[in-house]
PDB file of N, CA and C in Angstrom:
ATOM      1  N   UNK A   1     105.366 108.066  80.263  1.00  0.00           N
ATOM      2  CA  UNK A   1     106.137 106.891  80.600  1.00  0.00           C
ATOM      3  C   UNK A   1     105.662 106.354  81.954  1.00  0.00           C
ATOM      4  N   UNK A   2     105.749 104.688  82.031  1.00  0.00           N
ATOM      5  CA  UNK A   2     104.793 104.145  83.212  1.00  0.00           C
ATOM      6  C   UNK A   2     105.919 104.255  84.460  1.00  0.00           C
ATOM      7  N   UNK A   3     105.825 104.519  85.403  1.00  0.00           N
ATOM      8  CA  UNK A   3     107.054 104.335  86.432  1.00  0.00           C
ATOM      9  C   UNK A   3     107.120 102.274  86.846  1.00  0.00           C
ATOM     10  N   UNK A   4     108.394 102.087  86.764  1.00  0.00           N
ATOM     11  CA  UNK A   4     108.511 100.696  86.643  1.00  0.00           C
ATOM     12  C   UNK A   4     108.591 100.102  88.193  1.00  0.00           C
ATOM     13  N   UNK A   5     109.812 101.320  88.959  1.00  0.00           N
ATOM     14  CA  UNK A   5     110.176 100.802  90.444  1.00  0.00           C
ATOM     15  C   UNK A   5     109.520  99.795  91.238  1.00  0.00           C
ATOM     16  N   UNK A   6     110.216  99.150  91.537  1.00  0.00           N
ATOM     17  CA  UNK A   6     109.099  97.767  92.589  1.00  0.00           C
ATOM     18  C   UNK A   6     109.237  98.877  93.860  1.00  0.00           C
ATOM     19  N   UNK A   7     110.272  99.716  94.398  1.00  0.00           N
ATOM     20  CA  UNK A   7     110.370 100.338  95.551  1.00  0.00           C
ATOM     21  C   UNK A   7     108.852 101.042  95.549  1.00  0.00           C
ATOM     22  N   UNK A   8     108.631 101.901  94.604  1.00  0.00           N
ATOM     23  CA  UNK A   8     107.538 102.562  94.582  1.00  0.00           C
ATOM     24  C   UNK A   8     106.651 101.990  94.659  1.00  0.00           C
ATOM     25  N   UNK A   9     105.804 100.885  94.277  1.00  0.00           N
ATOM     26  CA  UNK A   9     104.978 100.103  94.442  1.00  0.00           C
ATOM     27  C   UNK A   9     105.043  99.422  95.611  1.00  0.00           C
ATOM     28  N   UNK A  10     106.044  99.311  96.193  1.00  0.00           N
ATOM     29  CA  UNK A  10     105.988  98.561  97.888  1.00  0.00           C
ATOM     30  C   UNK A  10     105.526  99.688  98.319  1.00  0.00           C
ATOM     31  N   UNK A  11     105.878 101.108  98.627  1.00  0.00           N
ATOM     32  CA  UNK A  11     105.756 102.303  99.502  1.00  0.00           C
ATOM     33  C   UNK A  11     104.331 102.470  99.150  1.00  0.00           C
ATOM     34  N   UNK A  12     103.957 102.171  97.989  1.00  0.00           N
ATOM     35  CA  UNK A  12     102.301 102.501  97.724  1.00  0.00           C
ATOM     36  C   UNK A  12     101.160 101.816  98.572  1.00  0.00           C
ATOM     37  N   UNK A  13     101.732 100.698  99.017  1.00  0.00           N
ATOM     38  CA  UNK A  13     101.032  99.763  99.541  1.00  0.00           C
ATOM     39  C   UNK A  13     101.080 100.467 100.866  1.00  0.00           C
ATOM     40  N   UNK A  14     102.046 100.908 101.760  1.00  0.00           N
ATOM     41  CA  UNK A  14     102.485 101.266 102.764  1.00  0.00           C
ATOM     42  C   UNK A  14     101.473 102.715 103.057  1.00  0.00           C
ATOM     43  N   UNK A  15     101.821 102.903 102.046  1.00  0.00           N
ATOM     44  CA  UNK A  15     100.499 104.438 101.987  1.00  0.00           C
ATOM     45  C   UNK A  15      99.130 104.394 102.443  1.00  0.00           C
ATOM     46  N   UNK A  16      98.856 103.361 101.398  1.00  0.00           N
ATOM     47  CA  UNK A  16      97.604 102.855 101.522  1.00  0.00           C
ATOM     48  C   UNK A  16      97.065 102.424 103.108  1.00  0.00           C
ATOM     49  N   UNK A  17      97.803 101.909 103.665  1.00  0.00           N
ATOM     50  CA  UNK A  17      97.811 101.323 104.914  1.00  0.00           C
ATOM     51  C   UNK A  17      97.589 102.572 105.731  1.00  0.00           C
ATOM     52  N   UNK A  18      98.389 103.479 105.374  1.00  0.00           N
ATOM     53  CA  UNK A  18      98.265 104.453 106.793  1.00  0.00           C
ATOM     54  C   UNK A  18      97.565 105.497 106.499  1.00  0.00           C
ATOM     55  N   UNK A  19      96.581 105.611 105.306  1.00  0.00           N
ATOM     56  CA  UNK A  19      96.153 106.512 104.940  1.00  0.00           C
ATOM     57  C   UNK A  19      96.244 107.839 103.966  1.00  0.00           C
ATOM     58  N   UNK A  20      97.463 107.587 103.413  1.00  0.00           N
ATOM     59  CA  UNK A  20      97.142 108.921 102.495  1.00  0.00           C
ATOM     60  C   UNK A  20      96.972 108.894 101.190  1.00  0.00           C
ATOM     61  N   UNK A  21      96.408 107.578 100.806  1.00  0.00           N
ATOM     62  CA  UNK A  21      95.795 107.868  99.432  1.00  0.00           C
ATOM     63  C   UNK A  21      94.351 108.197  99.366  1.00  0.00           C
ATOM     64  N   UNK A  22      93.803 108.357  98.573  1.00  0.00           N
ATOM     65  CA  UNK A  22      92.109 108.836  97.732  1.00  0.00           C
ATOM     66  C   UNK A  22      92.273 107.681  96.714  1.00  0.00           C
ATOM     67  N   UNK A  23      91.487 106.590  96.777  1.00  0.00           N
ATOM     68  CA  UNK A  23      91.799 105.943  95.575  1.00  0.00           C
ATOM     69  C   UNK A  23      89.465 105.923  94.831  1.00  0.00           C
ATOM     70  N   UNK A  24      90.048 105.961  93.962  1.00  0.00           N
ATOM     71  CA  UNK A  24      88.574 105.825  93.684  1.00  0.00           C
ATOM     72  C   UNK A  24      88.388 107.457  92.698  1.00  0.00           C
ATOM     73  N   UNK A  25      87.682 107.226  91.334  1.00  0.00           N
ATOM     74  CA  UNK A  25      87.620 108.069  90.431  1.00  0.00           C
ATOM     75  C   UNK A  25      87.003 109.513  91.114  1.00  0.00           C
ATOM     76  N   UNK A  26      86.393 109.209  91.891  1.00  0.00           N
ATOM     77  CA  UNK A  26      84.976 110.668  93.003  1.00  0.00           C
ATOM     78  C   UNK A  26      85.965 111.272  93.757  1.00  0.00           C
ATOM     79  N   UNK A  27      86.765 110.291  94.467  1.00  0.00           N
ATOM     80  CA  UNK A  27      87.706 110.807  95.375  1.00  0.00           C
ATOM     81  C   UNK A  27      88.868 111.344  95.174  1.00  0.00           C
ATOM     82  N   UNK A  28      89.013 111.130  94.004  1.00  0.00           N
ATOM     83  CA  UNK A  28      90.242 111.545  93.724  1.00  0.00           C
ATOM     84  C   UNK A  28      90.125 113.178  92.692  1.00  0.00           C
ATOM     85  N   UNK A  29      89.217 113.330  91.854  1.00  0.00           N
ATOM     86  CA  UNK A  29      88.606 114.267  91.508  1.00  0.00           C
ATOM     87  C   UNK A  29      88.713 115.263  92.591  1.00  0.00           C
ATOM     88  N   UNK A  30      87.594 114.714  93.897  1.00  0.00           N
ATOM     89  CA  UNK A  30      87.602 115.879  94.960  1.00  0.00           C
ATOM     90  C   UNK A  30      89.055 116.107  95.443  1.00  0.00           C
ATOM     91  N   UNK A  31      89.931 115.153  95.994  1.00  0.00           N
ATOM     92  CA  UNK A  31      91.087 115.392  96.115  1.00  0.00           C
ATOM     93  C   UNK A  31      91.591 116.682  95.483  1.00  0.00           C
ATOM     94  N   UNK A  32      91.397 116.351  94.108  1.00  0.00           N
ATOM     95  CA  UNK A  32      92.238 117.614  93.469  1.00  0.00           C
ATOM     96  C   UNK A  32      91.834 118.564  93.093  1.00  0.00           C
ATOM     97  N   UNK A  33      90.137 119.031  92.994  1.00  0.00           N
ATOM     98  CA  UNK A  33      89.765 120.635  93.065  1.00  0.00           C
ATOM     99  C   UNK A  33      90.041 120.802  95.069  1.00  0.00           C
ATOM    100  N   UNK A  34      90.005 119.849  95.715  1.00  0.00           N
ATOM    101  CA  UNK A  34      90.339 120.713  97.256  1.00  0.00           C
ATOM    102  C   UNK A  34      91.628 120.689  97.189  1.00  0.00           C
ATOM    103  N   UNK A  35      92.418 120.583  96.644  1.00  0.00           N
ATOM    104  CA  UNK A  35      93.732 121.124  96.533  1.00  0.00           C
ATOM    105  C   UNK A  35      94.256 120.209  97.784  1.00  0.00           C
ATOM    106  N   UNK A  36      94.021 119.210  98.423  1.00  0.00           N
ATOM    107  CA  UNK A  36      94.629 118.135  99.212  1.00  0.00           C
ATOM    108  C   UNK A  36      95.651 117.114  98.417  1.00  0.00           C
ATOM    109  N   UNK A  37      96.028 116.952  97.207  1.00  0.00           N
ATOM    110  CA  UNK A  37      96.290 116.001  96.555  1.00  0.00           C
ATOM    111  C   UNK A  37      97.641 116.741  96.016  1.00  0.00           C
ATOM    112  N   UNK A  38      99.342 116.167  96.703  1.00  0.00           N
ATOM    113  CA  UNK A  38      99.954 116.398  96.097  1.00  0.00           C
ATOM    114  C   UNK A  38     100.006 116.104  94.692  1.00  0.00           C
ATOM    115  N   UNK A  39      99.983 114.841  94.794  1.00  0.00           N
ATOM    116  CA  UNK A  39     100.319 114.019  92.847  1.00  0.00           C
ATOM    117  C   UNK A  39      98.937 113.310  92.541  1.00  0.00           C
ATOM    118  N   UNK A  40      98.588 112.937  91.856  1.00  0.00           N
ATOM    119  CA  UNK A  40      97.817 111.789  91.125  1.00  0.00           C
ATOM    120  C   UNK A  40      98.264 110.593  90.489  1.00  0.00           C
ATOM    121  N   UNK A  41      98.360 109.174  90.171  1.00  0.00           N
ATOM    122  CA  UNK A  41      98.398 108.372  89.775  1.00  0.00           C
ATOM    123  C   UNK A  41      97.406 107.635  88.993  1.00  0.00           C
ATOM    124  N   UNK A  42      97.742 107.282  87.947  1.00  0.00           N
ATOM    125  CA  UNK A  42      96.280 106.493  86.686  1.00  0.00           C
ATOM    126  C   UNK A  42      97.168 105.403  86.353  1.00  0.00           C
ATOM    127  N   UNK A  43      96.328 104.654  86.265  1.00  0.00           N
ATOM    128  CA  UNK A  43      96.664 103.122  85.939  1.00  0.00           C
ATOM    129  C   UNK A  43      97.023 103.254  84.165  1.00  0.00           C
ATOM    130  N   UNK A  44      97.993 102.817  84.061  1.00  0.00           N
ATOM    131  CA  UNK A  44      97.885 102.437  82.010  1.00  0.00           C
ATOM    132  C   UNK A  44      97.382 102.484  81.658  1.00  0.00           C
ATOM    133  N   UNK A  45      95.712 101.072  81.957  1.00  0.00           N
ATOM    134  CA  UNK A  45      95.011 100.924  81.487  1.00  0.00           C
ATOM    135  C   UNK A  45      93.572 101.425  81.500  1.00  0.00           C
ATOM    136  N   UNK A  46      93.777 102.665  82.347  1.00  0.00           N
ATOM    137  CA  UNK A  46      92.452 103.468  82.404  1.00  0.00           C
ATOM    138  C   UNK A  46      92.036 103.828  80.851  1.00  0.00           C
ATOM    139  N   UNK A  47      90.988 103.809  80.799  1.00  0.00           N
ATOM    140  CA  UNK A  47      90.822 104.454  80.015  1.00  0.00           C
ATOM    141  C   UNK A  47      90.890 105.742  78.915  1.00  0.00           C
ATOM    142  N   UNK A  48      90.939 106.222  77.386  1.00  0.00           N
ATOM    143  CA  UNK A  48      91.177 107.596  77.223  1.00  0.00           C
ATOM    144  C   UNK A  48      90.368 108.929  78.033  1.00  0.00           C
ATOM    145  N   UNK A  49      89.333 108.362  78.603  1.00  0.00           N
ATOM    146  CA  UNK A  49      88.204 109.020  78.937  1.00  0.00           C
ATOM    147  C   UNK A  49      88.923 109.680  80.085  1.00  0.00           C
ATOM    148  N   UNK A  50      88.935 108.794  80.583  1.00  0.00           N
ATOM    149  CA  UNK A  50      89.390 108.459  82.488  1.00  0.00           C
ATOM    150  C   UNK A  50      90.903 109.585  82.185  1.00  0.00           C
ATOM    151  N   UNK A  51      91.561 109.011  81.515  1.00  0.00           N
ATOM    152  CA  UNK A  51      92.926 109.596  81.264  1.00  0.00           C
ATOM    153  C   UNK A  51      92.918 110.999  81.275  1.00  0.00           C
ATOM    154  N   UNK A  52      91.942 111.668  80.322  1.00  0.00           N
ATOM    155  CA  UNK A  52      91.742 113.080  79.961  1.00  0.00           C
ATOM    156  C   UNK A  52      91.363 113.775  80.708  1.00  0.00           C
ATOM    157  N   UNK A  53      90.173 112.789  81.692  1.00  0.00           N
ATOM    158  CA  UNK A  53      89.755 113.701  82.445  1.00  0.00           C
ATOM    159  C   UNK A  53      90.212 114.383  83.851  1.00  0.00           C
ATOM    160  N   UNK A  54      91.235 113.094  84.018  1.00  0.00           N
ATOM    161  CA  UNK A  54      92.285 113.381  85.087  1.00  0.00           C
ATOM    162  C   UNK A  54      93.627 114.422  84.672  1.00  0.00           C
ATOM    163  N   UNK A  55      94.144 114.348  83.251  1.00  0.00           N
ATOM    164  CA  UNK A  55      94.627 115.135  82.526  1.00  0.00           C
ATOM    165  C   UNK A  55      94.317 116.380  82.627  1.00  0.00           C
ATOM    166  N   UNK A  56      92.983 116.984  82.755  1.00  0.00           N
ATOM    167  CA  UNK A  56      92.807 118.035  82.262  1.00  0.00           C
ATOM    168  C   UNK A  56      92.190 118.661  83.835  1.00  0.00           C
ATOM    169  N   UNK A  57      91.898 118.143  84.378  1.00  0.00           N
ATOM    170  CA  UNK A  57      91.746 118.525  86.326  1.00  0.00           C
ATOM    171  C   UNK A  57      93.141 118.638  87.228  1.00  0.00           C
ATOM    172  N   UNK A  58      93.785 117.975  86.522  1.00  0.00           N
ATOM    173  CA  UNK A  58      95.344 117.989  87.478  1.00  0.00           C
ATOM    174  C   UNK A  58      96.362 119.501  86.382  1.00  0.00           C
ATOM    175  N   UNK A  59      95.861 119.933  85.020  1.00  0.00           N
ATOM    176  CA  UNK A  59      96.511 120.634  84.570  1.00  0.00           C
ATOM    177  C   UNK A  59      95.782 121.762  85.055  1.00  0.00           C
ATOM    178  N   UNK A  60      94.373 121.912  85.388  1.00  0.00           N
ATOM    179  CA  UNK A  60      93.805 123.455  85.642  1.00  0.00           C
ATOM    180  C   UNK A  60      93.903 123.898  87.061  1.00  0.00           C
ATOM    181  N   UNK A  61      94.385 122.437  88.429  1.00  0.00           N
ATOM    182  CA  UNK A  61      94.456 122.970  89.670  1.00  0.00           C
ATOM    183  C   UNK A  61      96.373 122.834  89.895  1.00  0.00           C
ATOM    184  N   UNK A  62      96.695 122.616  88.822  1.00  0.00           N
ATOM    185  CA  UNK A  62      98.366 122.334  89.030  1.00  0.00           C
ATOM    186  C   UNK A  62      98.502 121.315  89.881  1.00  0.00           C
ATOM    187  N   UNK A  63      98.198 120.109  89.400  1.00  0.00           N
ATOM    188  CA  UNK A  63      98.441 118.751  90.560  1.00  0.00           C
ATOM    189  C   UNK A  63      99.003 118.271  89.542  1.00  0.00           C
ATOM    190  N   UNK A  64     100.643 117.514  89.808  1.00  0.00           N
ATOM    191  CA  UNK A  64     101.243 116.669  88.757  1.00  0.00           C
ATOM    192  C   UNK A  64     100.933 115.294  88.939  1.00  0.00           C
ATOM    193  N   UNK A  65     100.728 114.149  87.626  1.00  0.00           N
ATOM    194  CA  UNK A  65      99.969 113.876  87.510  1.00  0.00           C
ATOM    195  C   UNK A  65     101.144 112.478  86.732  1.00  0.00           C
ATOM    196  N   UNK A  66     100.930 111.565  87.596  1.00  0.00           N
ATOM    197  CA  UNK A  66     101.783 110.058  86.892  1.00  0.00           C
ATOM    198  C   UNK A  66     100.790 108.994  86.536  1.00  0.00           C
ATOM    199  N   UNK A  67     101.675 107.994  85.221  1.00  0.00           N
ATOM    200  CA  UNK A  67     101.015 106.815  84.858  1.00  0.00           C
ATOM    201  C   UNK A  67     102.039 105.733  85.610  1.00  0.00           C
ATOM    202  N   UNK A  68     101.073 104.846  86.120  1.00  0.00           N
ATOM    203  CA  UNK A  68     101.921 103.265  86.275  1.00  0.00           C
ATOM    204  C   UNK A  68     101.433 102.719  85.469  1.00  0.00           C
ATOM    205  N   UNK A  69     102.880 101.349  85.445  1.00  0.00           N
ATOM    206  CA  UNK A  69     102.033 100.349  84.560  1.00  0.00           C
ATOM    207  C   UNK A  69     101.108  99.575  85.046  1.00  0.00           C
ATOM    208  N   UNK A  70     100.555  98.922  84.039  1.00  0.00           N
ATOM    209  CA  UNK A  70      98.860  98.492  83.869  1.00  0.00           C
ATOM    210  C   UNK A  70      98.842  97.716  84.732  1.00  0.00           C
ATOM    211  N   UNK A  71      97.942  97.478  85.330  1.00  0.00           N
ATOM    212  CA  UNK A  71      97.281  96.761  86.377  1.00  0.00           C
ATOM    213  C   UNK A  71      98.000  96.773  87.533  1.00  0.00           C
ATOM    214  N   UNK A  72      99.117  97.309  87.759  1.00  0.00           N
ATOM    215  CA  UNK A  72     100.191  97.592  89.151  1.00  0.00           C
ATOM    216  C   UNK A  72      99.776  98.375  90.315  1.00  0.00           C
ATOM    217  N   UNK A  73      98.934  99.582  89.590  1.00  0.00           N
ATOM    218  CA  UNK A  73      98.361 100.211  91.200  1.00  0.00           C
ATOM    219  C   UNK A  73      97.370  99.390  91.785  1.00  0.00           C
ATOM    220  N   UNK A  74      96.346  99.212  91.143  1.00  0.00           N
ATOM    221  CA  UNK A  74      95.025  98.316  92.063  1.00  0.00           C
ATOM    222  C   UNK A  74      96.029  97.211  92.811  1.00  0.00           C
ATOM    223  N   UNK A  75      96.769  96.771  92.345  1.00  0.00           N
ATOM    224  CA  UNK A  75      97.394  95.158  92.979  1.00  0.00           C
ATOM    225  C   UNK A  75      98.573  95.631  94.312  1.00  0.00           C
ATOM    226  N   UNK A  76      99.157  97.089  93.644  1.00  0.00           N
ATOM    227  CA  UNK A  76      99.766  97.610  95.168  1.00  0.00           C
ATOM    228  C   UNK A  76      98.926  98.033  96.202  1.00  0.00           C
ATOM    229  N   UNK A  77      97.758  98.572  95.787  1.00  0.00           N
ATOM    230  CA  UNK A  77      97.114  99.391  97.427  1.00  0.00           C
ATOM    231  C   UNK A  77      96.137  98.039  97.556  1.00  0.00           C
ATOM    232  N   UNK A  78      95.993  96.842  97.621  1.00  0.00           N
ATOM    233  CA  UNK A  78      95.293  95.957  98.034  1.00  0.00           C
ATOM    234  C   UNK A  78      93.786  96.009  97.156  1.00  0.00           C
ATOM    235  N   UNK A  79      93.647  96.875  96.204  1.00  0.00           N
ATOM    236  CA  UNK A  79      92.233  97.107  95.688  1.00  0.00           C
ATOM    237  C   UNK A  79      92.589  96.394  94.060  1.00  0.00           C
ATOM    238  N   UNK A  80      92.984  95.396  93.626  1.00  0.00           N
ATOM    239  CA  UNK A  80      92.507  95.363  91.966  1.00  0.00           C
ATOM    240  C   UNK A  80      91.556  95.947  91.492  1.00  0.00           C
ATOM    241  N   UNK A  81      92.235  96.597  90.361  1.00  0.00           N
ATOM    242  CA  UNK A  81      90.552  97.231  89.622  1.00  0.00           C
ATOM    243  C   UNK A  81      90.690  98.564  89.520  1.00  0.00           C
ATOM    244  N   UNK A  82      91.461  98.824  90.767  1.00  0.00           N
ATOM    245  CA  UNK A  82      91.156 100.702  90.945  1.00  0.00           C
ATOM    246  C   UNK A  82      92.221 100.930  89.194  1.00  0.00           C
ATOM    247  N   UNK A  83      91.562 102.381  89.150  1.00  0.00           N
ATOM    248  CA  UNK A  83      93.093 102.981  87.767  1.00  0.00           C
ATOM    249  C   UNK A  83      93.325 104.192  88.495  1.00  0.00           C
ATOM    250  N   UNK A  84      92.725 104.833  89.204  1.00  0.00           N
ATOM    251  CA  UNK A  84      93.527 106.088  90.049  1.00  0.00           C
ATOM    252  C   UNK A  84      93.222 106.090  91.237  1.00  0.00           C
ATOM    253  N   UNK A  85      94.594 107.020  92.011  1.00  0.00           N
ATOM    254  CA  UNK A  85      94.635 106.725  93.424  1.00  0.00           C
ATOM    255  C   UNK A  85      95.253 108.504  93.068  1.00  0.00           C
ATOM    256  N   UNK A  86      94.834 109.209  94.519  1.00  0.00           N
ATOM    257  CA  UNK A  86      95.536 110.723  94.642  1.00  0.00           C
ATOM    258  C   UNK A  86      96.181 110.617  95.913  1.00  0.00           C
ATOM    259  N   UNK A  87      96.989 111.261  96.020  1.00  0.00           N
ATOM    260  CA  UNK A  87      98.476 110.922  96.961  1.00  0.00           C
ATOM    261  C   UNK A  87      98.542 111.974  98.007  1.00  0.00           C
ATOM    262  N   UNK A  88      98.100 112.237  98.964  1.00  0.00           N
ATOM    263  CA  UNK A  88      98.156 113.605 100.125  1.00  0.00           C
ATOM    264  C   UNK A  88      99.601 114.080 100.264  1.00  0.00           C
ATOM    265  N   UNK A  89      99.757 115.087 101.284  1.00  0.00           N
ATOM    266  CA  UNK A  89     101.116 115.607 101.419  1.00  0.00           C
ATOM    267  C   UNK A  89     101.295 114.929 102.730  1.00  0.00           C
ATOM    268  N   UNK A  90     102.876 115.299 103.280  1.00  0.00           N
ATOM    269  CA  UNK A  90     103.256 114.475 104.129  1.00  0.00           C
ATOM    270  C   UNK A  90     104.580 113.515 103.605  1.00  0.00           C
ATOM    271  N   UNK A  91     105.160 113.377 105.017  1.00  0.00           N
ATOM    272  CA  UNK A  91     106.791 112.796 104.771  1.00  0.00           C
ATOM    273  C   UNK A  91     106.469 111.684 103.507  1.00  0.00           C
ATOM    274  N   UNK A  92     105.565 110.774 103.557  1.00  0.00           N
ATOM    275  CA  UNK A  92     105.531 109.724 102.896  1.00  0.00           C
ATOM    276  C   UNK A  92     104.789 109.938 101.226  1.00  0.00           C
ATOM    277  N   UNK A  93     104.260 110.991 101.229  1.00  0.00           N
ATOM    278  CA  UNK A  93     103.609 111.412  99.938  1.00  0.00           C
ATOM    279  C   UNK A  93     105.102 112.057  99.011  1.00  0.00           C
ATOM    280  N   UNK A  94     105.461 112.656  99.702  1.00  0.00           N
ATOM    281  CA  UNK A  94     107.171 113.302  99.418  1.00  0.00           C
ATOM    282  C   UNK A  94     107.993 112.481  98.777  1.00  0.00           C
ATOM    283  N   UNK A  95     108.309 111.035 100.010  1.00  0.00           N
ATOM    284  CA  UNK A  95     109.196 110.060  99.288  1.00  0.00           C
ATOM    285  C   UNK A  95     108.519 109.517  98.270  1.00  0.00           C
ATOM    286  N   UNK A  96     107.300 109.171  97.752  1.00  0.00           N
ATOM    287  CA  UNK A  96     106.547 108.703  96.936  1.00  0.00           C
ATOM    288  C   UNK A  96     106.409 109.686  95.108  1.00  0.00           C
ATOM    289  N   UNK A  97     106.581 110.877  95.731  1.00  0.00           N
ATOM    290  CA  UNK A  97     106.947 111.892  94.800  1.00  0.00           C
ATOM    291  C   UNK A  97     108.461 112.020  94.122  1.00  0.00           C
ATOM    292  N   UNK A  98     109.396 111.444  94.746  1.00  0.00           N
ATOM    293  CA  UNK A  98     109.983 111.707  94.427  1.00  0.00           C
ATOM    294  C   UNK A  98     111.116 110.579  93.853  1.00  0.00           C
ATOM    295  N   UNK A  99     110.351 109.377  94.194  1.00  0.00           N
ATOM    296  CA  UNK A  99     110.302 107.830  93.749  1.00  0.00           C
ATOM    297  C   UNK A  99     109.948 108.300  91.983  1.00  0.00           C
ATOM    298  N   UNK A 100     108.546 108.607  92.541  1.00  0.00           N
ATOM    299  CA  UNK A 100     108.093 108.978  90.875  1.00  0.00           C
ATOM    300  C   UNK A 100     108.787 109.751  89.451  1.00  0.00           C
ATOM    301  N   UNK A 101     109.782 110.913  90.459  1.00  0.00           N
ATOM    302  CA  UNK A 101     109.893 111.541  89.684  1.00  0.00           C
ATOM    303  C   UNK A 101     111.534 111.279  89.148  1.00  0.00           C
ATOM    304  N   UNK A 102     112.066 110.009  89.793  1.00  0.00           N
ATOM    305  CA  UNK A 102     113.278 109.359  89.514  1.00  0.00           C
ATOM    306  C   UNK A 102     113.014 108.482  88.352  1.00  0.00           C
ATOM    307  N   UNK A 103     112.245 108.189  87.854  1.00  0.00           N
ATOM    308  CA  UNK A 103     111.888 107.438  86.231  1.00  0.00           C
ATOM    309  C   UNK A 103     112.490 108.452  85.188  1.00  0.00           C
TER     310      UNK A 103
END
């Protein structure tokens, strides 16, 4: 299920700004075998490919792992285009976690 919140999508932007996302398919990968990456985020419309493969890297290092809806993350962190962004720890990764996990 896509998380809908506009709150969450404002705070994403806010993230973005101060640094604690990984957005970008390389970075976010590394994110989550270095075990830096509380959560993960994939766009809807990523692909099955993209989907699985983030699927199956966030299930073998235990990183939980959310969909937004389509085209909403690239347009919150200022990047259109992106489909995943990985989320660091920290006060603001927390409230962002837990934004998420209120859907």
């Amino acid at each position: 299920m896509a998380i809908k919140k506009d709150a969450f999508y404002s705070l994403l932007g806010i993230a973005m700004r101060a640094g604690v996302l990984t957005p970008g398919e390389s970075g976010v990968l590394r994110s989550i075998s270095s075990q830096t990456a509380l959560f993960v985020l994939v766009d809807a419309g990523a692909s099955d490919n993209t989907k699985k493969r983030f699927r199956d890297s966030c299930a073998f290092y235990h990183v939980e792992l959310f969909e937004t809806q389509e085209d909403r993350l690239g347009n919150a962190i200022g990047k259109p285009g992106r489909m995943s962004v990985a989320v660091a720890g920290g006060m603001l990764g927390e409230r962002l976690l837990s934004l998420a996990k209120e859907e």
